[in-house]
Amino acid sequence: MSEEVFSRPNGHYLNVEHIPVLGKPYIVYLHGLLSCLKSRKGQYLKAFAAKHGLSYLSFDFTAHGQSWGKPWDFSIGRCFEDAKDVIAHYCKTPAFIVGSSMGGLIGILLSEACPDKVAGYVGLAAGADFMDFIWNNKLLPEHKEALKNGAVLGPSDETSGYCFTYEMFEDARKYFILNRRVNFNGPVRLIQGDRDVLVPYPTVFKIKDVLTSSNVQIILIKGAGHALSEPAQLDAIGHTLEGLIDDTGLYQCAESGAKQES
């Protein structure tokens, strides 16, 4: 069984999937908002790691999947702390971070905060400053007023299953990246669909511009939406990740069958 519980002193816990392979780098998958580690992309990346003899790590963010928390317990700050704590605890070898949507934003923040742990980063429709986009483009004036007055909005059909509080938006402001430089100099690959309505594709070019890394490539997939979970799109993710790993010189993806740790 590869799933386990990562516990904190305050009683909060995260559901973690950890498959270490002795001495081999990690593929770390960070899922998106309202998703979990068992998403189609997560399962694909777990299989990718097994195929190439790499270690694998994923987890359910706070208030997601099997981890602690109700929908209103979510915040960008909590998810960022989740990622830092899990990486620090489990990754004893270099990590290649793959972040989807909200997880894409967390992955960028993590790459900047822990450059000694992160060998490379792949963003899948990375949701840079997505809470700002929701506030300015998705919420009605009456919703904003209710939130400011302490209401909890959703989760409901009206909010497409999302749950929002005013504190979530205030917290998110501390983690905006598109208004500053992001200090990460490792290799970066940004995969984006040109029909994404949740993270509009021009966002990927804004992310490219704020990164200090000179090794940034954008892969824009014609006709793809936000999920990036169709077979051809998953294959594109795999090919991109193979190239990124090879580019670092830490591991050759042609290898496989490494010994798994007990």
Short mmCIF file of C-alpha atoms in Angstrom, two decimals:
data_model
loop_
_atom_site.label_atom_id
_atom_site.label_comp_id
_atom_site.label_asym_id
_atom_site.label_seq_id
_atom_site.Cartn_x
_atom_site.Cartn_y
_atom_site.Cartn_z
CA MET A 1 0.00 0.00 0.00
CA SER A 2 1.62 3.28 -1.11
CA GLU A 3 -0.76 5.68 0.68
CA GLU A 4 -0.03 6.87 4.21
CA VAL A 5 -0.92 9.68 6.60
CA PHE A 6 1.37 12.64 7.21
CA SER A 7 0.35 14.00 10.62
CA ARG A 8 0.93 17.39 12.17
CA PRO A 9 1.15 18.25 15.89
CA ASN A 10 -2.14 20.23 15.69
CA GLY A 11 -4.03 17.11 14.61
CA HIS A 12 -4.33 18.07 10.98
CA TYR A 13 -3.19 15.45 8.49
CA LEU A 14 -2.54 14.91 4.79
CA ASN A 15 -3.16 11.82 2.71
CA VAL A 16 0.12 11.01 0.94
CA GLU A 17 1.08 8.60 -1.80
CA HIS A 18 4.79 7.82 -1.53
CA ILE A 19 6.66 5.34 -3.72
CA PRO A 20 10.42 5.74 -3.15
CA VAL A 21 12.99 4.13 -5.43
CA LEU A 22 16.46 3.87 -3.92
CA GLY A 23 18.62 6.85 -4.88
CA LYS A 24 16.37 7.99 -7.73
CA PRO A 25 14.86 11.46 -8.25
CA TYR A 26 11.23 12.13 -7.45
CA ILE A 27 8.30 12.99 -9.64
CA VAL A 28 6.07 15.11 -7.37
CA TYR A 29 2.52 15.77 -8.53
CA LEU A 30 0.54 18.71 -7.12
CA HIS A 31 -3.15 18.49 -8.02
CA GLY A 32 -5.58 21.31 -8.72
CA LEU A 33 -8.48 22.87 -6.84
CA LEU A 34 -11.34 20.39 -6.23
CA SER A 35 -9.12 17.55 -7.43
CA CYS A 36 -7.00 14.97 -5.58
CA LEU A 37 -3.97 12.73 -5.97
CA LYS A 38 -6.11 10.09 -7.74
CA SER A 39 -6.84 12.34 -10.73
CA ARG A 40 -6.16 11.08 -14.22
CA LYS A 41 -2.98 13.15 -14.43
CA GLY A 42 -1.85 11.84 -11.06
CA GLN A 43 -2.36 8.24 -12.13
CA TYR A 44 -0.54 8.90 -15.40
CA LEU A 45 2.45 10.42 -13.59
CA LYS A 46 2.58 7.56 -11.08
CA ALA A 47 2.76 5.14 -14.01
CA PHE A 48 5.36 7.37 -15.68
CA ALA A 49 7.56 7.22 -12.58
CA ALA A 50 7.22 3.44 -12.37
CA LYS A 51 8.05 3.03 -16.06
CA HIS A 52 11.23 5.07 -15.71
CA GLY A 53 12.34 3.74 -12.34
CA LEU A 54 11.78 7.03 -10.55
CA SER A 55 10.47 7.80 -7.09
CA TYR A 56 6.94 9.18 -6.90
CA LEU A 57 5.20 11.47 -4.42
CA SER A 58 1.77 13.07 -4.35
CA PHE A 59 -0.69 14.13 -1.67
CA ASP A 60 -4.14 15.58 -1.16
CA PHE A 61 -3.98 19.25 -0.21
CA THR A 62 -5.79 20.47 2.90
CA ALA A 63 -9.58 20.16 2.43
CA HIS A 64 -9.12 17.88 -0.59
CA GLY A 65 -9.40 14.14 -1.13
CA GLN A 66 -8.70 12.16 2.05
CA SER A 67 -6.82 14.95 3.84
CA TRP A 68 -8.03 16.94 6.84
CA GLY A 69 -10.33 19.91 6.38
CA LYS A 70 -13.69 21.17 5.18
CA PRO A 71 -14.03 23.26 1.99
CA TRP A 72 -13.83 26.53 3.95
CA ASP A 73 -10.50 25.45 5.49
CA PHE A 74 -8.77 25.81 2.12
CA SER A 75 -6.34 28.63 1.43
CA ILE A 76 -3.35 29.14 -0.86
CA GLY A 77 -1.16 29.67 2.19
CA ARG A 78 -2.20 26.37 3.76
CA CYS A 79 -1.60 24.51 0.50
CA PHE A 80 1.83 26.12 0.15
CA GLU A 81 2.71 24.99 3.68
CA ASP A 82 1.41 21.50 2.83
CA ALA A 83 3.78 21.29 -0.12
CA LYS A 84 6.82 22.60 1.75
CA ASP A 85 6.26 20.24 4.67
CA VAL A 86 5.70 17.14 2.52
CA ILE A 87 8.71 17.85 0.29
CA ALA A 88 10.94 18.46 3.30
CA HIS A 89 9.81 15.23 4.97
CA TYR A 90 9.86 12.81 2.03
CA CYS A 91 12.21 14.01 -0.69
CA LYS A 92 15.77 12.96 0.09
CA THR A 93 16.71 13.11 -3.59
CA PRO A 94 16.04 15.86 -6.19
CA ALA A 95 12.42 16.44 -7.16
CA PHE A 96 10.79 17.27 -10.48
CA ILE A 97 7.62 19.15 -9.61
CA VAL A 98 4.55 18.79 -11.83
CA GLY A 99 1.76 21.14 -10.79
CA SER A 100 -1.72 21.34 -12.28
CA SER A 101 -3.84 24.51 -12.15
CA MET A 102 -3.81 25.58 -8.47
CA GLY A 103 -1.04 23.01 -7.95
CA GLY A 104 0.82 24.79 -10.73
CA LEU A 105 0.87 27.99 -8.69
CA ILE A 106 1.95 26.07 -5.58
CA GLY A 107 4.69 24.42 -7.64
CA ILE A 108 6.06 27.80 -8.70
CA LEU A 109 6.03 29.05 -5.12
CA LEU A 110 7.69 25.82 -3.97
CA SER A 111 10.39 26.04 -6.64
CA GLU A 112 11.27 29.53 -5.48
CA ALA A 113 11.17 28.67 -1.77
CA CYS A 114 13.06 25.36 -1.99
CA PRO A 115 15.44 25.59 -4.97
CA ASP A 116 17.78 23.06 -3.34
CA LYS A 117 14.99 20.46 -3.51
CA VAL A 118 13.56 21.27 -6.96
CA ALA A 119 15.53 20.12 -9.99
CA GLY A 120 12.90 21.25 -12.48
CA TYR A 121 9.30 22.36 -12.79
CA VAL A 122 6.45 21.51 -15.17
CA GLY A 123 3.31 23.64 -15.03
CA LEU A 124 0.04 22.23 -16.41
CA ALA A 125 -2.33 25.15 -17.00
CA ALA A 126 -0.60 26.72 -14.02
CA GLY A 127 -3.10 28.93 -12.17
CA ALA A 128 -0.93 31.93 -11.39
CA ASP A 129 -2.95 34.43 -9.32
CA PHE A 130 -6.12 32.49 -10.14
CA MET A 131 -7.97 33.76 -7.06
CA ASP A 132 -7.51 37.30 -8.40
CA PHE A 133 -8.98 36.16 -11.74
CA ILE A 134 -11.98 34.61 -9.96
CA TRP A 135 -12.59 37.75 -7.88
CA ASN A 136 -12.44 40.09 -10.87
CA ASN A 137 -14.07 37.93 -13.55
CA LYS A 138 -16.31 35.28 -11.99
CA LEU A 139 -17.98 36.77 -8.90
CA LEU A 140 -21.04 39.02 -9.09
CA PRO A 141 -21.08 42.30 -7.10
CA GLU A 142 -23.60 40.82 -4.66
CA HIS A 143 -21.31 37.83 -4.10
CA LYS A 144 -18.37 40.10 -3.28
CA GLU A 145 -20.47 42.13 -0.87
CA ALA A 146 -21.73 39.00 0.90
CA LEU A 147 -18.18 37.66 1.23
CA LYS A 148 -16.96 40.95 2.71
CA ASN A 149 -19.75 40.69 5.26
CA GLY A 150 -18.57 37.27 6.40
CA ALA A 151 -20.65 34.93 4.23
CA VAL A 152 -19.40 31.58 2.94
CA LEU A 153 -20.15 31.20 -0.77
CA GLY A 154 -20.73 27.59 -1.83
CA PRO A 155 -19.90 24.87 -2.35
CA SER A 156 -22.97 24.77 -4.58
CA ASP A 157 -24.09 24.35 -8.17
CA GLU A 158 -24.02 28.14 -8.49
CA THR A 159 -20.30 28.18 -7.66
CA SER A 160 -19.53 25.04 -9.72
CA GLY A 161 -18.70 23.20 -6.50
CA TYR A 162 -16.20 25.77 -5.24
CA CYS A 163 -16.27 27.25 -1.75
CA PHE A 164 -15.12 30.81 -1.09
CA THR A 165 -14.66 33.06 1.92
CA TYR A 166 -13.31 36.60 1.93
CA GLU A 167 -10.32 35.38 3.96
CA MET A 168 -9.36 33.05 1.09
CA PHE A 169 -9.06 35.99 -1.31
CA GLU A 170 -7.17 38.10 1.21
CA ASP A 171 -4.78 35.22 1.89
CA ALA A 172 -4.24 34.64 -1.84
CA ARG A 173 -2.97 38.19 -2.31
CA LYS A 174 0.15 37.24 -0.34
CA TYR A 175 0.99 34.67 -3.01
CA PHE A 176 0.51 36.64 -6.22
CA ILE A 177 3.43 36.13 -8.60
CA LEU A 178 2.53 38.04 -11.76
CA ASN A 179 3.35 41.40 -10.16
CA ARG A 180 6.96 40.53 -9.27
CA ARG A 181 10.03 38.50 -10.20
CA VAL A 182 10.04 34.81 -9.30
CA ASN A 183 13.53 33.68 -8.33
CA PHE A 184 13.89 30.19 -9.72
CA ASN A 185 16.72 29.45 -12.14
CA GLY A 186 16.08 25.77 -12.87
CA PRO A 187 14.51 24.42 -16.07
CA VAL A 188 10.80 25.15 -16.53
CA ARG A 189 8.24 23.74 -18.96
CA LEU A 190 4.77 25.30 -19.19
CA ILE A 191 2.02 23.29 -20.91
CA GLN A 192 -1.20 25.10 -21.77
CA GLY A 193 -4.33 24.56 -23.86
CA ASP A 194 -5.43 27.40 -26.12
CA ARG A 195 -9.10 26.78 -25.23
CA ASP A 196 -8.68 26.93 -21.47
CA VAL A 197 -11.47 29.07 -20.01
CA LEU A 198 -10.37 28.70 -16.36
CA VAL A 199 -6.76 29.76 -16.87
CA PRO A 200 -6.74 31.81 -20.10
CA TYR A 201 -3.73 30.88 -22.21
CA PRO A 202 -2.08 34.36 -22.17
CA THR A 203 -1.34 33.60 -18.49
CA VAL A 204 1.41 31.20 -19.53
CA PHE A 205 3.34 33.99 -21.25
CA LYS A 206 3.01 36.19 -18.16
CA ILE A 207 4.47 33.38 -16.04
CA LYS A 208 7.37 33.03 -18.48
CA ASP A 209 8.13 36.73 -18.18
CA VAL A 210 8.29 36.84 -14.36
CA LEU A 211 10.56 33.81 -13.96
CA THR A 212 14.28 34.51 -13.58
CA SER A 213 15.14 31.19 -15.26
CA SER A 214 16.57 31.45 -18.75
CA ASN A 215 15.54 27.85 -19.47
CA VAL A 216 11.78 28.19 -19.97
CA GLN A 217 9.78 26.53 -22.73
CA ILE A 218 6.07 26.91 -23.49
CA ILE A 219 4.07 24.09 -25.04
CA LEU A 220 0.73 25.42 -26.32
CA ILE A 221 -1.67 22.64 -27.31
CA LYS A 222 -4.19 23.59 -29.98
CA GLY A 223 -7.78 22.76 -29.08
CA ALA A 224 -7.00 21.71 -25.49
CA GLY A 225 -9.02 22.92 -22.52
CA HIS A 226 -8.09 23.18 -18.87
CA ALA A 227 -7.98 19.52 -17.82
CA LEU A 228 -5.14 18.37 -20.11
CA SER A 229 -6.22 14.79 -19.41
CA GLU A 230 -6.92 13.36 -22.85
CA PRO A 231 -4.55 10.58 -24.01
CA ALA A 232 -2.66 12.76 -26.50
CA GLN A 233 -2.36 15.52 -23.90
CA LEU A 234 -1.05 13.11 -21.29
CA ASP A 235 1.49 11.86 -23.83
CA ALA A 236 2.59 15.45 -24.39
CA ILE A 237 3.08 15.82 -20.64
CA GLY A 238 5.15 12.63 -20.56
CA HIS A 239 7.35 13.64 -23.51
CA THR A 240 7.88 17.08 -22.00
CA LEU A 241 8.81 15.63 -18.62
CA GLU A 242 11.24 13.17 -20.21
CA GLY A 243 12.97 16.04 -22.00
CA LEU A 244 13.12 18.14 -18.85
CA ILE A 245 14.66 15.32 -16.82
CA ASP A 246 17.20 14.53 -19.52
CA ASP A 247 18.02 18.23 -19.78
CA THR A 248 19.16 18.32 -16.15
CA GLY A 249 21.57 15.42 -16.60
CA LEU A 250 20.45 13.92 -13.28
CA TYR A 251 18.85 10.85 -14.82
CA GLN A 252 18.29 9.24 -18.19
CA CYS A 253 14.64 8.43 -18.76
CA ALA A 254 15.50 5.43 -20.92
CA GLU A 255 16.40 3.59 -17.73
CA SER A 256 13.81 1.63 -15.78
CA GLY A 257 13.44 -1.20 -13.30
CA ALA A 258 15.29 0.41 -10.40
CA LYS A 259 15.06 -1.20 -6.98
CA GLN A 260 12.18 0.06 -4.87
CA GLU A 261 12.88 0.88 -1.24
CA SER A 262 11.10 -1.20 1.38
#
